[in-house]
Coordinates of N, CA and C in Angstrom, one line a residue:
X1123 N -12.9 22.1 10.3 CA -13.0 20.8 9.4 C -12.4 19.4 10.7
X1124 N -12.3 20.2 11.9 CA -11.8 19.0 13.1 C -10.4 19.0 13.6
X1125 N -9.5 19.5 13.0 CA -8.5 19.2 13.2 C -7.8 20.4 14.5
X1126 N -8.3 21.5 15.1 CA -8.3 22.1 15.8 C -8.9 20.9 17.1
X1127 N -9.4 20.4 16.9 CA -10.1 19.4 18.1 C -8.9 17.8 18.2
X1128 N -8.7 18.0 17.2 CA -8.1 16.6 16.8 C -6.7 16.6 17.3
X1129 N -6.1 17.9 17.3 CA -4.8 18.4 18.0 C -4.9 18.5 19.1
X1130 N -6.0 19.1 19.6 CA -5.9 19.6 21.4 C -6.2 18.2 22.0
X1131 N -6.6 17.5 21.1 CA -6.9 15.7 21.8 C -5.3 15.2 21.9
X1132 N -4.8 15.1 21.3 CA -3.1 14.4 21.1 C -2.7 15.4 22.1
X1133 N -2.6 17.0 22.2 CA -1.7 17.6 23.3 C -2.0 17.2 24.5
X1134 N -3.7 17.1 24.7 CA -4.0 16.7 26.2 C -3.8 14.9 26.7
X1135 N -3.5 14.3 25.6 CA -2.9 13.0 25.7 C -1.5 12.3 25.4
X1136 N -1.0 13.1 24.6 CA 0.6 12.4 24.3 C 1.5 13.0 25.1
X1137 N 2.5 12.3 25.5 CA 4.0 12.1 26.3 C 4.4 13.0 25.5
X1138 N 5.4 14.1 26.6 CA 6.6 14.9 25.4 C 7.5 13.8 24.4
X1139 N 7.3 14.6 23.5 CA 8.5 14.1 22.3 C 7.7 13.3 21.3
X1140 N 6.2 13.2 21.5 CA 5.6 12.4 20.5 C 5.5 12.7 19.4
X1141 N 5.3 12.0 18.2 CA 5.2 12.5 16.7 C 3.9 12.7 16.6
X1142 N 3.2 13.6 15.3 CA 2.1 13.7 14.9 C 2.1 13.9 13.5
X1143 N 1.7 12.7 12.9 CA 1.5 12.7 11.3 C 0.2 13.5 11.4
X1144 N 0.4 14.0 9.9 CA -1.0 14.8 9.4 C -0.5 15.9 8.1
X1145 N -1.2 16.2 7.8 CA -1.4 16.4 6.6 C -1.4 17.9 6.3
X1146 N -1.3 18.6 7.1 CA -1.4 20.2 7.5 C -0.5 21.1 8.3
X1147 N 0.4 21.3 7.8 CA 1.8 22.0 8.7 C 1.5 23.2 9.4
X1148 N 1.5 23.9 8.5 CA 1.0 25.3 9.1 C 0.0 25.3 10.3
X1149 N -1.4 24.8 10.2 CA -2.1 24.7 11.1 C -1.6 24.0 12.2
X1150 N -0.6 22.8 12.0 CA -1.0 21.9 13.2 C 0.5 22.8 14.0
X1151 N 1.4 23.4 13.6 CA 2.4 24.0 14.6 C 1.9 25.4 14.9
X1152 N 0.5 26.1 14.4 CA -0.1 27.2 15.1 C -0.8 26.3 16.3
X1153 N -1.4 25.3 16.5 CA -2.3 24.8 17.2 C -1.3 24.2 18.2
X1154 N 0.3 24.0 18.0 CA 0.7 22.8 18.8 C 1.2 24.3 19.7
X1155 N 1.7 25.3 19.2 CA 1.6 26.9 20.1 C 0.9 27.3 20.9
X1156 N -0.5 27.2 20.3 CA -1.7 27.5 20.9 C -1.6 26.7 22.1
X1157 N -1.8 25.5 22.2 CA -2.2 24.5 23.0 C -0.7 24.5 24.1
X1158 N 0.7 25.0 23.5 CA 1.6 24.7 24.8 C 2.5 23.6 24.5
X1159 N 2.5 23.2 23.3 CA 2.9 21.7 23.1 C 3.7 21.5 22.2
X1160 N 4.7 22.5 22.2 CA 6.0 22.6 21.0 C 7.0 21.5 21.3
X1161 N 7.2 20.8 22.3 CA 7.8 19.8 22.4 C 7.1 18.4 21.5
X1162 N 6.1 18.4 21.2 CA 5.2 17.3 20.0 C 6.5 17.4 18.5
X1163 N 6.5 16.5 18.3 CA 7.4 16.3 16.9 C 6.0 16.1 15.4
X1164 N 6.0 17.2 15.0 CA 4.7 17.4 13.7 C 5.6 16.5 12.2
X1165 N 5.0 16.2 11.6 CA 5.5 15.5 10.5 C 4.4 15.0 9.4
X1166 N 4.4 15.7 7.9 CA 3.7 15.6 7.3 C 3.6 14.1 6.7
X1167 N 2.6 13.7 6.4 CA 2.2 11.7 5.9 C 2.9 11.9 4.6
X1168 N 2.6 12.8 3.4 CA 3.1 12.7 2.2 C 4.4 13.5 2.1
X1169 N 5.2 13.8 3.3 CA 6.4 14.0 2.5 C 7.5 12.8 2.6
X1170 N 8.0 12.7 1.8 CA 8.9 11.5 1.2 C 9.6 11.2 1.9
X1171 N 10.4 12.0 2.7 CA 11.1 11.6 4.1 C 10.4 11.1 4.7
X1172 N 9.0 10.8 5.0 CA 8.3 10.1 6.6 C 7.7 9.0 6.3
X1173 N 7.5 8.0 6.5 CA 7.0 7.0 6.2 C 6.4 6.4 7.7
X1174 N 5.1 6.6 8.1 CA 3.9 6.3 8.9 C 4.1 4.9 9.3
X1175 N 4.5 3.9 8.3 CA 5.0 2.5 9.1 C 6.1 2.2 9.6
X1176 N 7.1 3.1 8.7 CA 8.2 2.8 9.9 C 8.8 3.7 11.3
X1177 N 7.5 5.0 11.4 CA 7.9 5.6 12.2 C 7.2 4.4 13.7
X1178 N 6.1 4.0 13.0 CA 5.1 3.8 13.9 C 6.5 2.2 14.9
X1179 N 6.8 1.8 13.9 CA 7.6 0.6 14.3 C 8.7 1.1 15.1
X1180 N 9.2 2.2 14.8 CA 10.1 2.8 16.0 C 9.4 3.2 16.9
X1181 N 8.4 3.5 17.0 CA 7.5 4.2 18.0 C 6.7 3.5 19.4
X1182 N 6.9 1.9 18.6 CA 6.6 0.5 19.8 C 7.7 -0.1 20.0
X1183 N 9.1 0.7 19.8 CA 10.1 -0.4 20.3 C 10.6 0.8 21.0
X1184 N 10.1 1.6 22.1 CA 10.8 2.6 23.0 C 10.7 3.8 22.7
X1185 N 10.8 4.5 21.5 CA 10.7 5.9 21.0 C 9.6 6.3 21.8
X1186 N 9.3 7.9 21.7 CA 7.8 8.4 21.7 C 7.1 7.9 21.1
X1187 N 5.8 7.4 21.3 CA 4.6 7.2 20.7 C 4.3 7.8 19.2
X1188 N 3.6 7.5 18.7 CA 3.2 8.3 17.3 C 1.7 8.2 17.1
X1189 N 1.4 9.5 16.8 CA 0.0 9.8 16.8 C -0.4 10.0 15.6
X1190 N -1.9 9.9 14.7 CA -2.0 10.0 13.4 C -3.0 10.6 13.7
X1191 N -3.0 11.9 12.2 CA -4.5 12.7 12.2 C -4.7 12.5 11.2
X1192 N -5.9 11.9 10.5 CA -6.4 11.6 9.4 C -7.4 12.6 9.7
X1193 N -7.7 13.1 8.0 CA -8.8 13.6 7.6 C -9.1 13.5 6.1
X1194 N -10.6 13.2 5.9 CA -10.7 12.6 4.5 C -10.7 13.7 3.5
X1195 N -11.0 14.7 3.9 CA -10.5 15.9 3.1 C -8.8 16.5 2.8
X1196 N -8.3 15.4 3.0 CA -6.7 15.9 3.1 C -6.0 14.3 2.5
X1197 N -6.8 13.6 1.9 CA -6.1 12.4 1.4 C -5.8 12.7 0.0
X1198 N -4.6 12.6 -0.4 CA -3.7 12.6 -1.8 C -3.0 11.4 -2.5
X1199 N -2.8 11.5 -3.2 CA -2.1 10.2 -4.2 C -1.0 9.7 -3.5
X1200 N -0.5 10.8 -2.7 CA 0.9 10.8 -1.9 C 0.8 10.0 -0.3
X1201 N -0.4 10.1 0.3 CA -0.3 9.8 1.1 C -2.0 8.9 1.4
X1202 N -2.3 8.2 0.0 CA -3.3 7.4 0.2 C -3.4 5.9 1.1
X1203 N -2.1 5.4 0.4 CA -1.3 4.2 0.9 C -1.8 4.0 2.7
X1204 N -0.7 5.1 3.1 CA -0.2 5.1 4.3 C -1.8 5.4 5.0
X1205 N -2.3 6.0 4.8 CA -4.0 6.2 5.3 C -4.8 5.2 5.5
X1206 N -4.8 4.4 4.1 CA -5.1 3.5 4.1 C -4.8 1.7 5.2
X1207 N -3.7 2.0 5.5 CA -2.6 1.0 6.5 C -3.5 1.4 7.7
X1208 N -3.2 2.8 8.0 CA -3.6 2.9 9.2 C -5.2 2.8 9.7
X1209 N -5.9 3.2 8.6 CA -7.4 2.9 8.8 C -7.4 1.3 9.1
X1210 N -6.8 0.8 8.4 CA -7.0 -0.8 8.5 C -6.5 -1.4 9.6
X1211 N -5.9 -0.7 10.5 CA -5.4 -1.0 12.0 C -4.2 -1.6 12.0
X1212 N -4.6 -3.3 11.8 CA -3.3 -4.2 12.5 C -2.3 -3.8 11.1
X1213 N -1.2 -4.0 11.8 CA 0.2 -3.8 10.7 C 0.9 -5.4 10.9
X1214 N 1.3 -5.8 11.9 CA 1.5 -7.1 11.9 C 1.2 -7.8 13.2
X1215 N 1.7 -9.0 13.3 CA 0.9 -9.9 13.9 C 2.5 -10.9 14.3
X1216 N 2.2 -11.2 15.5 CA 3.8 -12.1 16.1 C 3.3 -12.9 17.0
X1217 N 3.7 -13.7 17.5 CA 3.5 -14.8 18.7 C 4.8 -14.4 19.6
X1218 N 4.7 -14.3 20.5 CA 5.7 -14.1 21.8 C 5.8 -15.5 22.3
X1219 N 7.1 -15.9 22.5 CA 7.2 -17.0 23.2 C 6.4 -17.3 24.4
X1220 N 5.4 -18.0 24.8 CA 4.8 -18.3 26.1 C 4.0 -17.3 26.4
X1221 N 3.6 -16.9 25.6 CA 2.4 -15.3 26.2 C 1.7 -15.3 24.8
X1222 N 0.7 -14.9 25.1 CA -0.4 -14.3 24.0 C 0.0 -13.6 22.9
X1223 N -0.8 -14.0 21.6 CA 0.0 -13.2 20.2 C -0.4 -11.9 20.9
X1224 N 0.9 -10.8 19.9 CA 1.2 -9.8 20.5 C 0.8 -9.1 18.8
X1225 N 0.2 -7.8 18.6 CA -0.6 -7.1 17.3 C 0.3 -5.8 17.6
X1226 N 1.6 -5.4 16.5 CA 1.5 -3.8 16.3 C 0.6 -3.5 15.8
X1227 N 0.1 -2.3 16.1 CA -2.1 -1.8 15.4 C -1.6 -0.4 15.4
X1228 N -2.7 -0.2 14.8 CA -3.1 1.6 14.9 C -4.2 1.4 15.2
X1229 N -4.6 2.3 16.4 CA -5.9 2.3 17.4 C -6.6 3.8 17.0
X1230 N -7.5 3.6 17.1 CA -8.5 4.8 16.7 C -8.8 5.1 18.3
X1231 N -8.1 6.2 18.4 CA -8.5 6.8 19.6 C -9.3 8.0 20.1
X1232 N -9.7 8.6 18.9 CA -10.5 9.9 18.9 C -11.3 10.1 17.4
X1233 N -12.7 10.6 17.5 CA -13.2 10.9 16.3 C -13.7 12.5 16.6
X1234 N -13.5 13.4 16.0 CA -14.2 14.7 15.4 C -15.5 14.4 14.8
X1235 N -16.6 14.6 15.4 CA -17.6 14.5 14.0 C -17.9 15.7 14.2
X1236 N -18.4 16.2 13.3 CA -19.5 17.7 13.3 C -20.5 17.7 12.1
X1237 N -21.6 17.9 12.8 CA -23.2 17.7 11.9 C -23.0 16.1 11.4
X1238 N -22.6 15.3 12.6 CA -23.3 13.8 12.2 C -21.7 13.0 11.0
X1239 N -20.8 13.8 10.9 CA -20.0 13.3 9.7 C -18.3 13.1 10.4
X1240 N -18.1 12.5 10.4 CA -16.4 12.2 10.6 C -15.6 13.2 10.1
X1241 N -15.0 14.1 10.9 CA -14.3 15.0 10.0 C -12.8 14.7 10.1
X1242 N -12.7 14.7 11.3 CA -11.0 14.1 11.6 C -11.0 12.9 12.4
X1243 N -10.1 11.9 12.4 CA -9.7 10.6 13.0 C -8.5 10.7 14.3
X1244 N -8.2 10.2 15.2 CA -7.0 10.3 15.8 C -6.2 8.7 16.0
X1245 N -5.6 8.5 15.3 CA -5.4 7.0 15.6 C -3.9 7.0 16.5
X1246 N -3.4 6.2 17.3 CA -2.0 6.0 18.1 C -1.5 4.5 17.4
X1247 N 0.0 4.0 17.0 CA 0.4 3.0 16.9 C 1.0 2.5 18.2
X1248 N 0.8 1.6 18.4 CA 1.2 0.9 19.8 C 1.0 -0.8 19.6
X1249 N 1.8 -1.7 20.8 CA 1.7 -2.8 20.7 C 0.3 -3.6 21.2
X1250 N -0.1 -4.5 21.2 CA -1.3 -4.8 22.1 C -1.3 -6.3 21.8
X1251 N -1.7 -6.8 23.0 CA -1.6 -8.2 23.7 C -3.3 -9.0 22.8
X1252 N -3.2 -9.2 21.8 CA -4.3 -9.5 21.2 C -5.6 -9.7 21.6
X1253 N -5.4 -10.4 22.8 CA -7.0 -10.9 23.7 C -7.3 -10.3 25.1
X1254 N -5.9 -9.0 25.3 CA -6.4 -7.9 26.2 C -7.0 -6.9 25.6
X1255 N -6.6 -6.7 24.3 CA -7.2 -5.5 23.8 C -8.8 -6.0 23.5
X1256 N -9.0 -7.1 22.7 CA -10.4 -7.6 22.9 C -10.9 -8.0 23.8
X1257 N -10.7 -8.4 24.8 CA -11.1 -8.0 25.9 C -11.6 -6.5 26.8
X1258 N -10.6 -5.5 26.6 CA -11.1 -4.1 27.4 C -12.0 -3.5 26.6
X1259 N -12.1 -4.1 25.3 CA -13.3 -3.2 24.4 C -14.4 -4.2 24.7
X1260 N -14.7 -5.5 25.3 CA -16.0 -5.9 25.2 C -16.2 -6.7 24.1
X1261 N -15.1 -7.0 23.2 CA -15.4 -7.6 21.9 C -15.6 -8.7 22.2
X1262 N -15.3 -9.6 23.2 CA -15.4 -11.4 22.8 C -15.8 -12.1 21.6
X1263 N -17.4 -11.4 22.0 CA -18.3 -12.2 21.3 C -18.0 -11.7 19.8
X1264 N -17.7 -10.8 19.2 CA -17.6 -10.2 18.1 C -16.5 -10.4 17.7
X1265 N -15.1 -11.0 18.0 CA -13.7 -11.5 17.9 C -13.8 -11.8 16.4
X1266 N -14.6 -13.0 16.5 CA -15.0 -13.8 15.5 C -15.0 -12.9 13.8
X1267 N -16.0 -12.2 14.7 CA -16.7 -11.6 13.3 C -15.5 -10.5 12.6
X1268 N -14.7 -9.9 13.8 CA -14.6 -8.8 13.3 C -13.1 -10.0 12.5
X1269 N -12.6 -10.7 12.8 CA -11.5 -11.4 11.3 C -12.3 -11.9 10.7
X1270 N -13.5 -12.2 10.6 CA -13.9 -12.2 9.1 C -14.0 -11.2 8.4
X1271 N -14.8 -9.9 9.1 CA -14.9 -8.6 8.3 C -13.2 -8.3 7.8
X1272 N -12.3 -8.7 8.8 CA -11.1 -8.0 8.4 C -10.4 -8.8 7.0
X1273 N -10.7 -10.3 7.4 CA -10.3 -10.7 5.9 C -10.8 -10.3 4.8
X1274 N -12.6 -10.1 4.9 CA -13.0 -10.0 3.6 C -12.6 -8.5 2.9
X1275 N -12.4 -7.3 4.3 CA -11.7 -6.1 3.6 C -10.6 -6.4 2.7
X1276 N -9.5 -7.3 3.2 CA -8.3 -7.4 2.4 C -8.2 -8.4 1.4
X1277 N -9.3 -9.0 1.4 CA -10.0 -9.7 -0.4 C -10.0 -8.2 -0.7
X1278 N -11.3 -7.6 -0.3 CA -12.0 -6.3 -1.2 C -10.9 -5.4 -1.9
X1279 N -10.0 -5.3 -0.8 CA -8.8 -4.0 -0.8 C -7.7 -4.8 -2.4
X1280 N -7.3 -6.1 -2.0 CA -6.6 -6.6 -3.3 C -7.1 -6.7 -4.7
X1281 N -8.4 -7.5 -4.4 CA -9.2 -7.1 -5.3 C -9.8 -5.8 -7.0
X1282 N -9.6 -4.8 -5.6 CA -9.7 -3.8 -6.2 C -8.1 -3.3 -6.8
X1283 N -7.1 -3.5 -6.0 CA -5.7 -3.4 -6.7 C -5.6 -4.0 -8.0
X1284 N -5.8 -5.3 -8.0 CA -5.9 -6.5 -9.0 C -6.6 -5.6 -10.4
X1285 N -7.9 -5.1 -10.4 CA -8.5 -4.1 -11.4 C -8.0 -2.9 -11.6
X1286 N -7.3 -2.3 -10.4 CA -7.1 -1.0 -10.6 C -5.5 -1.3 -11.8
X1287 N -4.7 -2.0 -11.8 CA -3.8 -2.5 -12.6 C -3.8 -3.1 -14.0
X1288 N -5.1 -3.1 -14.3 CA -5.5 -3.9 -15.3 C -5.5 -2.7 -16.5

């Protein structure tokens, strides 16, 4: 289901002490041992003692980074909101004095596709300078479209929540 490839990607790219948020504790521990990366810290997203957003905030303030492995088949009531927040991308935006706008964000780094279907996604929490992030990905011309799409998605999520609360 793409987990092995996702964990392998993190093992090949993560610095020592990084955290991996996921939903398959036994399998992730096995792959961390198999790939020789027992220094990485696995955490279950649905664990009530773990919060992806809080961990992401600490990882962007000097702590080792946070990688998040999402699998559609591992979506539960306990992790649904956090998975949606990660997939939505941007967590916060704050202007830095005399600098470009900085965004604390979840960036999609890797996808595992099996038979044309995305089986697993690897995100990394980070702080990005908005214009650099857009330029690095060749998105200058589409940045307004992305903002418009993000706003529309936000409205849809709010509408959906309102309908579910009725």
